Coordinates of C-alpha atoms in Angstrom, one line a residue:
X22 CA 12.7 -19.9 2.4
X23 CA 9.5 -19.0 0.4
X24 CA 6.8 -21.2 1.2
X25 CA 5.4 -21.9 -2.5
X26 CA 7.6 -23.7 -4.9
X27 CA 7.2 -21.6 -8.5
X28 CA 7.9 -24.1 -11.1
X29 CA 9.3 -22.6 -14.5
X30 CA 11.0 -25.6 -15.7
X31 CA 8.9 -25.8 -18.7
X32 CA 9.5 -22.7 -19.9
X33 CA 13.0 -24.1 -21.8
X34 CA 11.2 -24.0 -25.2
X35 CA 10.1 -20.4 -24.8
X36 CA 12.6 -18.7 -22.7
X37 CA 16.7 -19.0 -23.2
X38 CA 18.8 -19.2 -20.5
X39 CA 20.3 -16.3 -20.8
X40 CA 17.1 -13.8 -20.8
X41 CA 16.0 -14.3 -16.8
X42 CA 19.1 -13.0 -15.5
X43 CA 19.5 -10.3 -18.2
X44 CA 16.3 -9.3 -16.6
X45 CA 17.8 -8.2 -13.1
X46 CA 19.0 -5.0 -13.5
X47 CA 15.2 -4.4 -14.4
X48 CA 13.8 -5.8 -11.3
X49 CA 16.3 -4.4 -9.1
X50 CA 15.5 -1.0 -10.6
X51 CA 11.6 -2.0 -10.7
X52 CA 12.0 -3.2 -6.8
X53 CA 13.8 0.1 -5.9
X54 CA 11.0 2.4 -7.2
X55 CA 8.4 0.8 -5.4
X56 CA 10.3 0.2 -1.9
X57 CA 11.8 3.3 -2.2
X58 CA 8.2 5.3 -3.5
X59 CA 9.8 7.0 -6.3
X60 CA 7.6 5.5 -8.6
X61 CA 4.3 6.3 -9.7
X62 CA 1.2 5.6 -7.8
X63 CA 3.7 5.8 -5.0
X64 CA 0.4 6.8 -2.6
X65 CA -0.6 3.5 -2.7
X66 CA 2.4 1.3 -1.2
X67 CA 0.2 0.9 2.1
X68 CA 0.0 -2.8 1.3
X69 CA 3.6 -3.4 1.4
X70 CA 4.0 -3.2 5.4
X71 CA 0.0 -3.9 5.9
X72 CA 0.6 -7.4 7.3
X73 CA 2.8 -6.0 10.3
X74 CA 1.6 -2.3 10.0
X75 CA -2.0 -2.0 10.6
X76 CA -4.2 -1.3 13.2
X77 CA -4.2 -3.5 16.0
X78 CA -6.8 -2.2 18.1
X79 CA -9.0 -2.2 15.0
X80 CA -8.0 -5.9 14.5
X81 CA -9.5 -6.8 17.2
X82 CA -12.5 -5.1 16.5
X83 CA -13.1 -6.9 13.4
X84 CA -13.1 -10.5 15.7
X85 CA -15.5 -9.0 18.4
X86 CA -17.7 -7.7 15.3
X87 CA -17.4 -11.0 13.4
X88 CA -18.5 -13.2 16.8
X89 CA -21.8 -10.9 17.1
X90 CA -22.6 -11.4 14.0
X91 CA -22.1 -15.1 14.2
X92 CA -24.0 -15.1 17.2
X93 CA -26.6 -13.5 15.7
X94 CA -27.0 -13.9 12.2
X95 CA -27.6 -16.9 10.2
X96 CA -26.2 -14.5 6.4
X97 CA -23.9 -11.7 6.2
X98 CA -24.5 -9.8 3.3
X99 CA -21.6 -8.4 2.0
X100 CA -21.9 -5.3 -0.5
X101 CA -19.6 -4.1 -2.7
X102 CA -17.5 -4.0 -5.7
X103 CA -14.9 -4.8 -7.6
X104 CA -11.9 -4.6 -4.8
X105 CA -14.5 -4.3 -1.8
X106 CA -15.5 -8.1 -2.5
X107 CA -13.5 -10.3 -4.9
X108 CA -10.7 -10.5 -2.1
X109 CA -13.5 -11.9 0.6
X110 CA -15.4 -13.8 -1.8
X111 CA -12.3 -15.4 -2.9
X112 CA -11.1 -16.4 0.7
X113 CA -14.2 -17.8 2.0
X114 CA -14.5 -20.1 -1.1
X115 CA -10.6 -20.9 -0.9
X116 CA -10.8 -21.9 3.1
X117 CA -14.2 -23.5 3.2
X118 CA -15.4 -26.5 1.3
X119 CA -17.8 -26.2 -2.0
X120 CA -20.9 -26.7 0.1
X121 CA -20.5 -25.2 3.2
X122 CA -23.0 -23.6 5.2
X123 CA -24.7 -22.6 8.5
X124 CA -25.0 -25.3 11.1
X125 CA -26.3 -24.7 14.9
X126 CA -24.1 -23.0 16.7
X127 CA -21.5 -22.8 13.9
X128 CA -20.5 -19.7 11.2
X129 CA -23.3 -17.9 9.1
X130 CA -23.4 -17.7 4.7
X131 CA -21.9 -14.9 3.4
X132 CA -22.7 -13.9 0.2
X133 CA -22.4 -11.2 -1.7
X134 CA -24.1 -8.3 -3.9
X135 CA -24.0 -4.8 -5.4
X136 CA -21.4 -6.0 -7.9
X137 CA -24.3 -5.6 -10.6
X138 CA -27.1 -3.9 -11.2
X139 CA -28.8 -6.9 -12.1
X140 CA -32.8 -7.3 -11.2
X141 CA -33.0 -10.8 -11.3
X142 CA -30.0 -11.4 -9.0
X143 CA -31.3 -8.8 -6.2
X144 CA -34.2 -10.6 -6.5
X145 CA -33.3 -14.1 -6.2
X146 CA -31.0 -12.8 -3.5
X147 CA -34.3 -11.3 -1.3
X148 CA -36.3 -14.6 -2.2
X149 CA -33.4 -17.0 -0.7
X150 CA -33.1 -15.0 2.4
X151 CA -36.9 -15.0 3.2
X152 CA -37.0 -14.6 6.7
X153 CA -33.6 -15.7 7.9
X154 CA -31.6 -13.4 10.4
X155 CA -29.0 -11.3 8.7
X156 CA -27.0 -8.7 9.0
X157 CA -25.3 -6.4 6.2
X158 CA -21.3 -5.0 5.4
X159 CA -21.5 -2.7 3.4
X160 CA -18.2 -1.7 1.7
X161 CA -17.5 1.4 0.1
X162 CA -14.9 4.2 0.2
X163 CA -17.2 7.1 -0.9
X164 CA -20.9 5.7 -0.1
X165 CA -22.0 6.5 -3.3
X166 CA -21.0 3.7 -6.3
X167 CA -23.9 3.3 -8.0
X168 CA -24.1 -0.8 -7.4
X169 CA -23.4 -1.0 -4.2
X170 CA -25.1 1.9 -3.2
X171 CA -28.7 1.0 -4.5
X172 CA -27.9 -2.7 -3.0
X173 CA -27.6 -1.3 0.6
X174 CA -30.4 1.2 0.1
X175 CA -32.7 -2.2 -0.4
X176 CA -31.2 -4.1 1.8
X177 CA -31.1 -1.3 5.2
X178 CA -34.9 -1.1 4.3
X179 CA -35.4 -4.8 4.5
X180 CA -33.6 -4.2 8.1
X181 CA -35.5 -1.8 9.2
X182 CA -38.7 -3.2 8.4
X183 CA -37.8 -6.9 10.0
X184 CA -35.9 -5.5 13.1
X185 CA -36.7 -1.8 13.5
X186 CA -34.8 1.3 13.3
X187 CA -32.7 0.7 16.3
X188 CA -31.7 -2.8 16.0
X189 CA -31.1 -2.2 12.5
X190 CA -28.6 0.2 13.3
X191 CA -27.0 -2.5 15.2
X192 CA -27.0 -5.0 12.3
X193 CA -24.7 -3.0 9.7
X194 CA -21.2 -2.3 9.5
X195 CA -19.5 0.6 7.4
X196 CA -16.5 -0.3 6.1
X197 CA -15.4 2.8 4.3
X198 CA -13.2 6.2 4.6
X199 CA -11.7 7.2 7.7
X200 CA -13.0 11.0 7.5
X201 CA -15.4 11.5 4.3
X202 CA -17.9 10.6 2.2
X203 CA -21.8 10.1 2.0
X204 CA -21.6 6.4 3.8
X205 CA -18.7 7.8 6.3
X206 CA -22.1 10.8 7.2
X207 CA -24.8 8.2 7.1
X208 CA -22.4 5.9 9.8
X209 CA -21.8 8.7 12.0
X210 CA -25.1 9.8 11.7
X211 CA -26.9 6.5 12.3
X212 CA -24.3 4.9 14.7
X213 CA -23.0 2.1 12.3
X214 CA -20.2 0.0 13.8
X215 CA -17.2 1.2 11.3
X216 CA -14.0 -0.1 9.9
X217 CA -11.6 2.0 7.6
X218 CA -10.4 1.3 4.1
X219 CA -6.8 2.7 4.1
X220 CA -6.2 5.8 2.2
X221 CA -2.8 4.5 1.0
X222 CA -3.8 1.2 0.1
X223 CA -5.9 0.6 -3.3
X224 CA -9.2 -1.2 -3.8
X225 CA -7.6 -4.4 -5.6
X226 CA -4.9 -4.7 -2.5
X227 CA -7.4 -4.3 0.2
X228 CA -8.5 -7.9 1.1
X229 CA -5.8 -8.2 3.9
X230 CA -7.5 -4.6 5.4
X231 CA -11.0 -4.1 7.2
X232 CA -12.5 -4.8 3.1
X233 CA -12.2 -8.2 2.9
X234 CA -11.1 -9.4 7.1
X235 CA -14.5 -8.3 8.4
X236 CA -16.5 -11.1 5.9
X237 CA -14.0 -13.1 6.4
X238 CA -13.7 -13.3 9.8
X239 CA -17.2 -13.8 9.9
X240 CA -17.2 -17.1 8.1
X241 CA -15.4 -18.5 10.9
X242 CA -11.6 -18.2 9.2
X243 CA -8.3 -17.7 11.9
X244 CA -7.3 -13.7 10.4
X245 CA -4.4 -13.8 12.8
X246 CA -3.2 -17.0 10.6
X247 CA -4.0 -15.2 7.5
X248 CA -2.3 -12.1 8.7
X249 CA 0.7 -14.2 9.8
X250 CA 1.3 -15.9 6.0
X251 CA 1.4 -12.8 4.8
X252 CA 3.7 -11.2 7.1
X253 CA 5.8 -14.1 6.3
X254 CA 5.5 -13.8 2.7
X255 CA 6.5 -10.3 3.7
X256 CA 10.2 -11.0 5.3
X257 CA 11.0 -13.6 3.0
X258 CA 10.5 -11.4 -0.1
X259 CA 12.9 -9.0 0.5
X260 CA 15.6 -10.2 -1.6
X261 CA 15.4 -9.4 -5.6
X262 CA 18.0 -11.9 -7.0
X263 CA 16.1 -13.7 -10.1
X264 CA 17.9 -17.0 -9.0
X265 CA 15.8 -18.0 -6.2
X266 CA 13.2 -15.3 -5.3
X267 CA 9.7 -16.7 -6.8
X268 CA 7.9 -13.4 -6.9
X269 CA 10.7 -11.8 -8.9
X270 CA 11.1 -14.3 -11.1
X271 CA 7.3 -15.1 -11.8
X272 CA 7.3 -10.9 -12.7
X273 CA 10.2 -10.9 -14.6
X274 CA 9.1 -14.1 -16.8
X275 CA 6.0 -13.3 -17.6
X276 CA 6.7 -9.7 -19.0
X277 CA 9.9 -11.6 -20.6
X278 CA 6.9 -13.5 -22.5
X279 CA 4.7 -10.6 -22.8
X280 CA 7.4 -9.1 -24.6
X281 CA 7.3 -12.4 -27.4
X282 CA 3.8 -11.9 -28.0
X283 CA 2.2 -13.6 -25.3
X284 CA -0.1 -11.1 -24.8
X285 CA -2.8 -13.2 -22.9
X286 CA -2.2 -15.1 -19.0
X287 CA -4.9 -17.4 -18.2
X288 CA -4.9 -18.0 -14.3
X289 CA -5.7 -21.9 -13.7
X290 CA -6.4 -24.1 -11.3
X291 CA -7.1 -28.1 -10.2
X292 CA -9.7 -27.5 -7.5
X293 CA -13.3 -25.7 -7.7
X294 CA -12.4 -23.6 -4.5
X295 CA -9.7 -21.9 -6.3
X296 CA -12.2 -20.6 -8.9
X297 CA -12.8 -17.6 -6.9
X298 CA -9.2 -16.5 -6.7
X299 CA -8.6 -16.6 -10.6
X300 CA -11.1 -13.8 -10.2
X301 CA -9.5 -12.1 -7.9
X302 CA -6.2 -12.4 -9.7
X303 CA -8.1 -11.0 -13.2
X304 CA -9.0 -7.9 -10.7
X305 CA -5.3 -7.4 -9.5
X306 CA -3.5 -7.9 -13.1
X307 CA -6.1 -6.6 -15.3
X308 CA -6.3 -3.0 -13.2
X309 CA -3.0 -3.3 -12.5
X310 CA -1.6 -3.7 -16.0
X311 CA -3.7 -2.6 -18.8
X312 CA -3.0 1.0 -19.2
X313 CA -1.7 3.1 -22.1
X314 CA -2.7 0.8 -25.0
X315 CA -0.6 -2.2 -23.7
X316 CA -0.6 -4.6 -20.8
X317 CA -1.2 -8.5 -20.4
X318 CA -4.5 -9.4 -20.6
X319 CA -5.5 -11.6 -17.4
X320 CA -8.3 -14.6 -18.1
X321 CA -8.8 -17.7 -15.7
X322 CA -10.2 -21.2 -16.4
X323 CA -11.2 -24.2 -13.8
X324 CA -9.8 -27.7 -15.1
X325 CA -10.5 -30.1 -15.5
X326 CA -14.0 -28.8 -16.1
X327 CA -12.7 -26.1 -18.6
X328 CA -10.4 -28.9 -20.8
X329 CA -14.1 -29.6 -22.2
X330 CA -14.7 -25.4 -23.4
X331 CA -11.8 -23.9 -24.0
X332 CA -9.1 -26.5 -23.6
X333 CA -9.1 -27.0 -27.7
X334 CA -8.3 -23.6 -28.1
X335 CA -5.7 -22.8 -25.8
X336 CA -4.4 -26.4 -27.7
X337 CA -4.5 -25.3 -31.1
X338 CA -5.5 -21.7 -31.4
X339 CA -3.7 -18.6 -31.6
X340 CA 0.0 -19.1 -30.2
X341 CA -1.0 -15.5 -27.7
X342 CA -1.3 -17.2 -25.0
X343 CA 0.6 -18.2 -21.6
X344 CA -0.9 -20.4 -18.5
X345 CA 0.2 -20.1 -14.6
X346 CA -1.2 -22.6 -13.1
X347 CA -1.7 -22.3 -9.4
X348 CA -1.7 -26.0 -7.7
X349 CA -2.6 -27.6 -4.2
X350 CA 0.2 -29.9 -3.7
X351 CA -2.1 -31.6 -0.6
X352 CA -5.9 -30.8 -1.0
X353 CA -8.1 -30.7 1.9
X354 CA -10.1 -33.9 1.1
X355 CA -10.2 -37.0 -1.3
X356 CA -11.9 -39.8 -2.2
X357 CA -11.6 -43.2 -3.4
X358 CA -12.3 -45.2 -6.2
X359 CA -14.8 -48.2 -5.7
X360 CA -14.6 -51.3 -7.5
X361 CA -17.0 -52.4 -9.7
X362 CA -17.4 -56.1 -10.7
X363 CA -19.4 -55.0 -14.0
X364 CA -16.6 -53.2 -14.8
X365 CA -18.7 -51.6 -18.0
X366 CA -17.2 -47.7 -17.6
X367 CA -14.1 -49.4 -17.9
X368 CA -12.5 -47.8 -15.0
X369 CA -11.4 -51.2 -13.0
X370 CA -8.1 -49.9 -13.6
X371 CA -8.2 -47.5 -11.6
X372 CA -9.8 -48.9 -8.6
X373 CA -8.8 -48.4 -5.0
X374 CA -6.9 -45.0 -6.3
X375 CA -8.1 -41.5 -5.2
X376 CA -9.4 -38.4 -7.1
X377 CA -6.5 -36.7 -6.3
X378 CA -4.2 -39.3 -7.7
X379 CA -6.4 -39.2 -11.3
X380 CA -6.4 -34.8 -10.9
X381 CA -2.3 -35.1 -10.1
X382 CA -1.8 -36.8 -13.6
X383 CA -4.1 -34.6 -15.7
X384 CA -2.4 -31.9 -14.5
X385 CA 0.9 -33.4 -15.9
X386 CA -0.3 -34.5 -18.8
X387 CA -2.4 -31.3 -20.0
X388 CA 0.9 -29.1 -19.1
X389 CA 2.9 -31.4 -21.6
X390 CA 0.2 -31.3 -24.1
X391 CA 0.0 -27.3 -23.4
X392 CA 3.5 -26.8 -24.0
X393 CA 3.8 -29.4 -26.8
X394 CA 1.0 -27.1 -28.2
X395 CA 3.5 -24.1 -27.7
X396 CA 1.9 -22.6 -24.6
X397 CA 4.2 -21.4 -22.3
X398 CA 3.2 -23.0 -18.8
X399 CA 4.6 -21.8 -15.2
X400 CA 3.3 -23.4 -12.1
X401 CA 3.2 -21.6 -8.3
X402 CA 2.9 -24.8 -6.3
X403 CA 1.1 -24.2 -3.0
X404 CA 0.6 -26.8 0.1
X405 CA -2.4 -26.9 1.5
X406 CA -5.6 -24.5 1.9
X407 CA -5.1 -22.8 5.2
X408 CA -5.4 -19.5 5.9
X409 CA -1.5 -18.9 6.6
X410 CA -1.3 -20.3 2.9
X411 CA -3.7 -17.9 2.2
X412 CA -2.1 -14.8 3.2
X413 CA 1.5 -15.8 1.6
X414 CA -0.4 -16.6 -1.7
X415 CA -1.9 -13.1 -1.8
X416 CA 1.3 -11.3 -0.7
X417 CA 3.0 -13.3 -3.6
X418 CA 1.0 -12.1 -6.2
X419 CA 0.3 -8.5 -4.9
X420 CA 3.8 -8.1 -5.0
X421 CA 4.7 -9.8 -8.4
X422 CA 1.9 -8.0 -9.8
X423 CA 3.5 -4.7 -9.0
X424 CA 6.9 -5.7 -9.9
X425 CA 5.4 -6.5 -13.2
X426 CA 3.7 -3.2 -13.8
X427 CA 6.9 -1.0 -13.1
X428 CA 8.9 -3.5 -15.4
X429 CA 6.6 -2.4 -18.3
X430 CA 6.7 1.2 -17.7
X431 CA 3.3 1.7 -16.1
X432 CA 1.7 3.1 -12.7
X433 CA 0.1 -0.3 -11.6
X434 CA -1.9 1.3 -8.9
X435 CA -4.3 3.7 -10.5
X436 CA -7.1 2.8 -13.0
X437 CA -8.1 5.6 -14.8
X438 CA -10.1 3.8 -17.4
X439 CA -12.8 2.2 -14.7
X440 CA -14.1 6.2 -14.6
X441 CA -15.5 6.1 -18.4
X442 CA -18.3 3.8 -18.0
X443 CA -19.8 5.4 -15.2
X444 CA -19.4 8.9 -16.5
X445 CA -21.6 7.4 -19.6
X446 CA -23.8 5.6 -17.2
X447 CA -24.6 8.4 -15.2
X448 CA -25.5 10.5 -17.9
X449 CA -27.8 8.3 -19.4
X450 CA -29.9 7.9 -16.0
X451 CA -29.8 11.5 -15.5
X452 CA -27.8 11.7 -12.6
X453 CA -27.7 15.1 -10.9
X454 CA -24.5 16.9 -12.8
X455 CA -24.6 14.7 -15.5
X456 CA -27.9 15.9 -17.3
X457 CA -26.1 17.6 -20.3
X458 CA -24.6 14.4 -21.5
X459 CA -28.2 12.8 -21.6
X460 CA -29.3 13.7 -24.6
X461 CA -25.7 13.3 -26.7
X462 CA -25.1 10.2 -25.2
X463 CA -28.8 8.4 -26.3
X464 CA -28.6 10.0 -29.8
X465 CA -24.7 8.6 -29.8
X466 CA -26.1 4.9 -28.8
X467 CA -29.1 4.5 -30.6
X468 CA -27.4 6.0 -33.7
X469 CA -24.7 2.9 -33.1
X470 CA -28.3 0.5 -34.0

């Protein structure tokens, strides 16, 4: 029995009875080429069995890694991009509460960089950290991405020069290929404790791997409980039939409205720690899906906060656009309503009742208001914010996500298109074997002025 409840019962307006089940000779088909690997991208299925199939001994490495560092560090620095943080970033924020932080004898910041090349950010970055003990992951398959890459590079000096060579070496941990690459020589080389990003397992699927469990660990969350929703997520998703397995159904629908013309998803959610995880979703769908000139494009937005930016257009603008909502049926916290005798906000009416209570009901209004508006709204209901919920939710939508992708004829695990920008970028600074494009690409741009 699947632990999240996916709600589609207000899709009646959009969606005929008929279409979900004329759907599942698709999935089934979709289902069979990426169980069976004869569809494309096939290479990078590792994910599927990762929550039972990895690397025990490594596993347990990760803990013993994440304890020193807690023991010893008051930030962990966590570089990398794209894939090689939003799953980490996402969890911390998701498991720990908006303002959590380092307390004596307890779990140190992680943050994150060299997922820009932003000046100002580095620097703010060195200017909080002062003179705090830290230590670094860095996170990269090939060692050389130009953001992370110039991040470590400042980062492993500011090591060496507060704790020496030596101890600095003891400080940072490689989380990259298992046999090559420039930061897979410099580990080896320098005597970096290293974990291994899976060759069969994509950058965007990788938070349940040594990518994202190394920060994670670190911030004090249980990774055998997060290990163990997935796993779970895992052996109940086995079973394709539209009627009553979410993950098939939350594919099917949504490419059964893609196919309407709503072209645009925006992930949302009630609670701020969530905000993270819309950005992680964004990564999975938008690499995932948008390939050969079609694909649904993934957005996010945090309400209520959001109702007050964008919540008049996704009222009354263009009809593109569909919402899944992803909901904490029992948050973490919550707090009550005081009285007040005054009485002059006019809020007496609700005193004595929690936040939650108000946040319940603007969820159920804004969804009838949505779909009055004619936006399509599906919900995937979650219980709590544990790390057991955790994994499940990220099985669930690494596996929909997929699904998805096969439905509308793609490969959802390559991303060709990510290589463009750097090819540009690297001829531009003059990178070693990109010099000839220096000259056409400036004239090109400062033509385009």
């Amino acid at each position: 029995m699947s632990l999240i409840k996916f709600d589609s019962s207000k899709l009646t307006p959009f969606v005929h009875k008929n279409e979900l089940g004329e759907m599942q000779a698709l999935v089934n088909a979709a289902n069979t080429e990426l169980r069976d690997g004869t569809g494309a991208g096939n290479d990078f299925r590792g994910w599927l069995d990762l929550p039972v199939d990895y690397d025990k001994d490594e596993f347990n490495r990760i803990k013993k890694a994440a304890k020193k560092i807690q023991g010893d560090s008051d930030v962990l620095i966590c570089i990398g991009i794209g894939g090689s943080y939003l799953g980490a970033q996402a969890a911390i924020e998701f498991l720990n509460g908006a303002f959590y932080g380092k307390e004596k004898g307890k779990y140190p910041i992680v943050v994150f960089c060299g997922n820009s090349l932003s000046g100002s950010y580095l620097y703010d970055l060195i200017n909080w950290l002062g003179d705090k003990d830290f230590s670094v992951n860095v996170i990269s398959k090939s060692g050389t991405t130009t953001e992370p890459s110039v991040a470590f590079r400042i980062f492993k000096d500011k090591l060496v020069k507060k704790y020496g060579k030596d101890e600095a070496s003891k400080r940072i941990y490689a989380t990259t290929d298992r046999k090559k690459g420039a930061l897979k020589t410099e580990a080896d080389a320098e005597g970096y404790e290293e974990f291994v990003v899976p060759d069969d397992v994509g950058g965007r699927y990788s938070v349940l791997t040594p990518v994202g469990l190394l920060p994670i660990a670190a911030s004090g969350a249980d990774i055998d409980q997060l290990m163990k929703g997935a796993a779970d997520a895992r052996a109940d998703y086995t079973d394709t039939d539209l009627k009553k397995s979410t993950p098939y159904q939350y594919a099917a629908l949504r490419n059964i409205l893609y196919r309407k013309g709503f072209t645009t998803e925006i992930v949302e959610n009630y609670e701020p720690t969530l905000r993270m995880f819309s950005e992680w979703c964004k990564q999975l769908m938008g690499e995932s899906e948008g390939k050969d000139q079609k694909g649904i494009f993934p957005a996010s937005a945090n309400f209520t906060t959001d109702l007050h930016s964008v919540g008049q257009y996704i009222q009354e603008g263009l009809r593109n656009l569909f919402e899944t909502v992803i909901r904490v049926e029992n948050p973490t916290h919550d707090v009550k309503i005081p009285e007040d005798a005054r009485n002059l906000d006019q809020l007496d009416f609700l005193k004595g009742k929690s936040l939650n209570y108000v946040n319940e009901h603007a969820y159920e209004g804004v969804v009838l208001a949505h779909t009055d508006g004619g936006v399509p709204v599906m919900t995937v209901n979650i219980p709590d914010q544990t790390e057991h919920t955790l994994g499940y939710l990220i099985y669930f939508f690494e596996l929909a996500i997929a699904i998805s992708g096969y439905l509308n004829g793609i490969n959802p695990f390559n991303q060709p298109g990510v290589e463009e920008y750097k090819r540009n970028m690297f001829g531009l600074i003059n990178k070693p074997g990109y010099e000839d494009l220096h000259d056409d690409l400036t004239k090109r741009f400062n033509e385009a002025k």
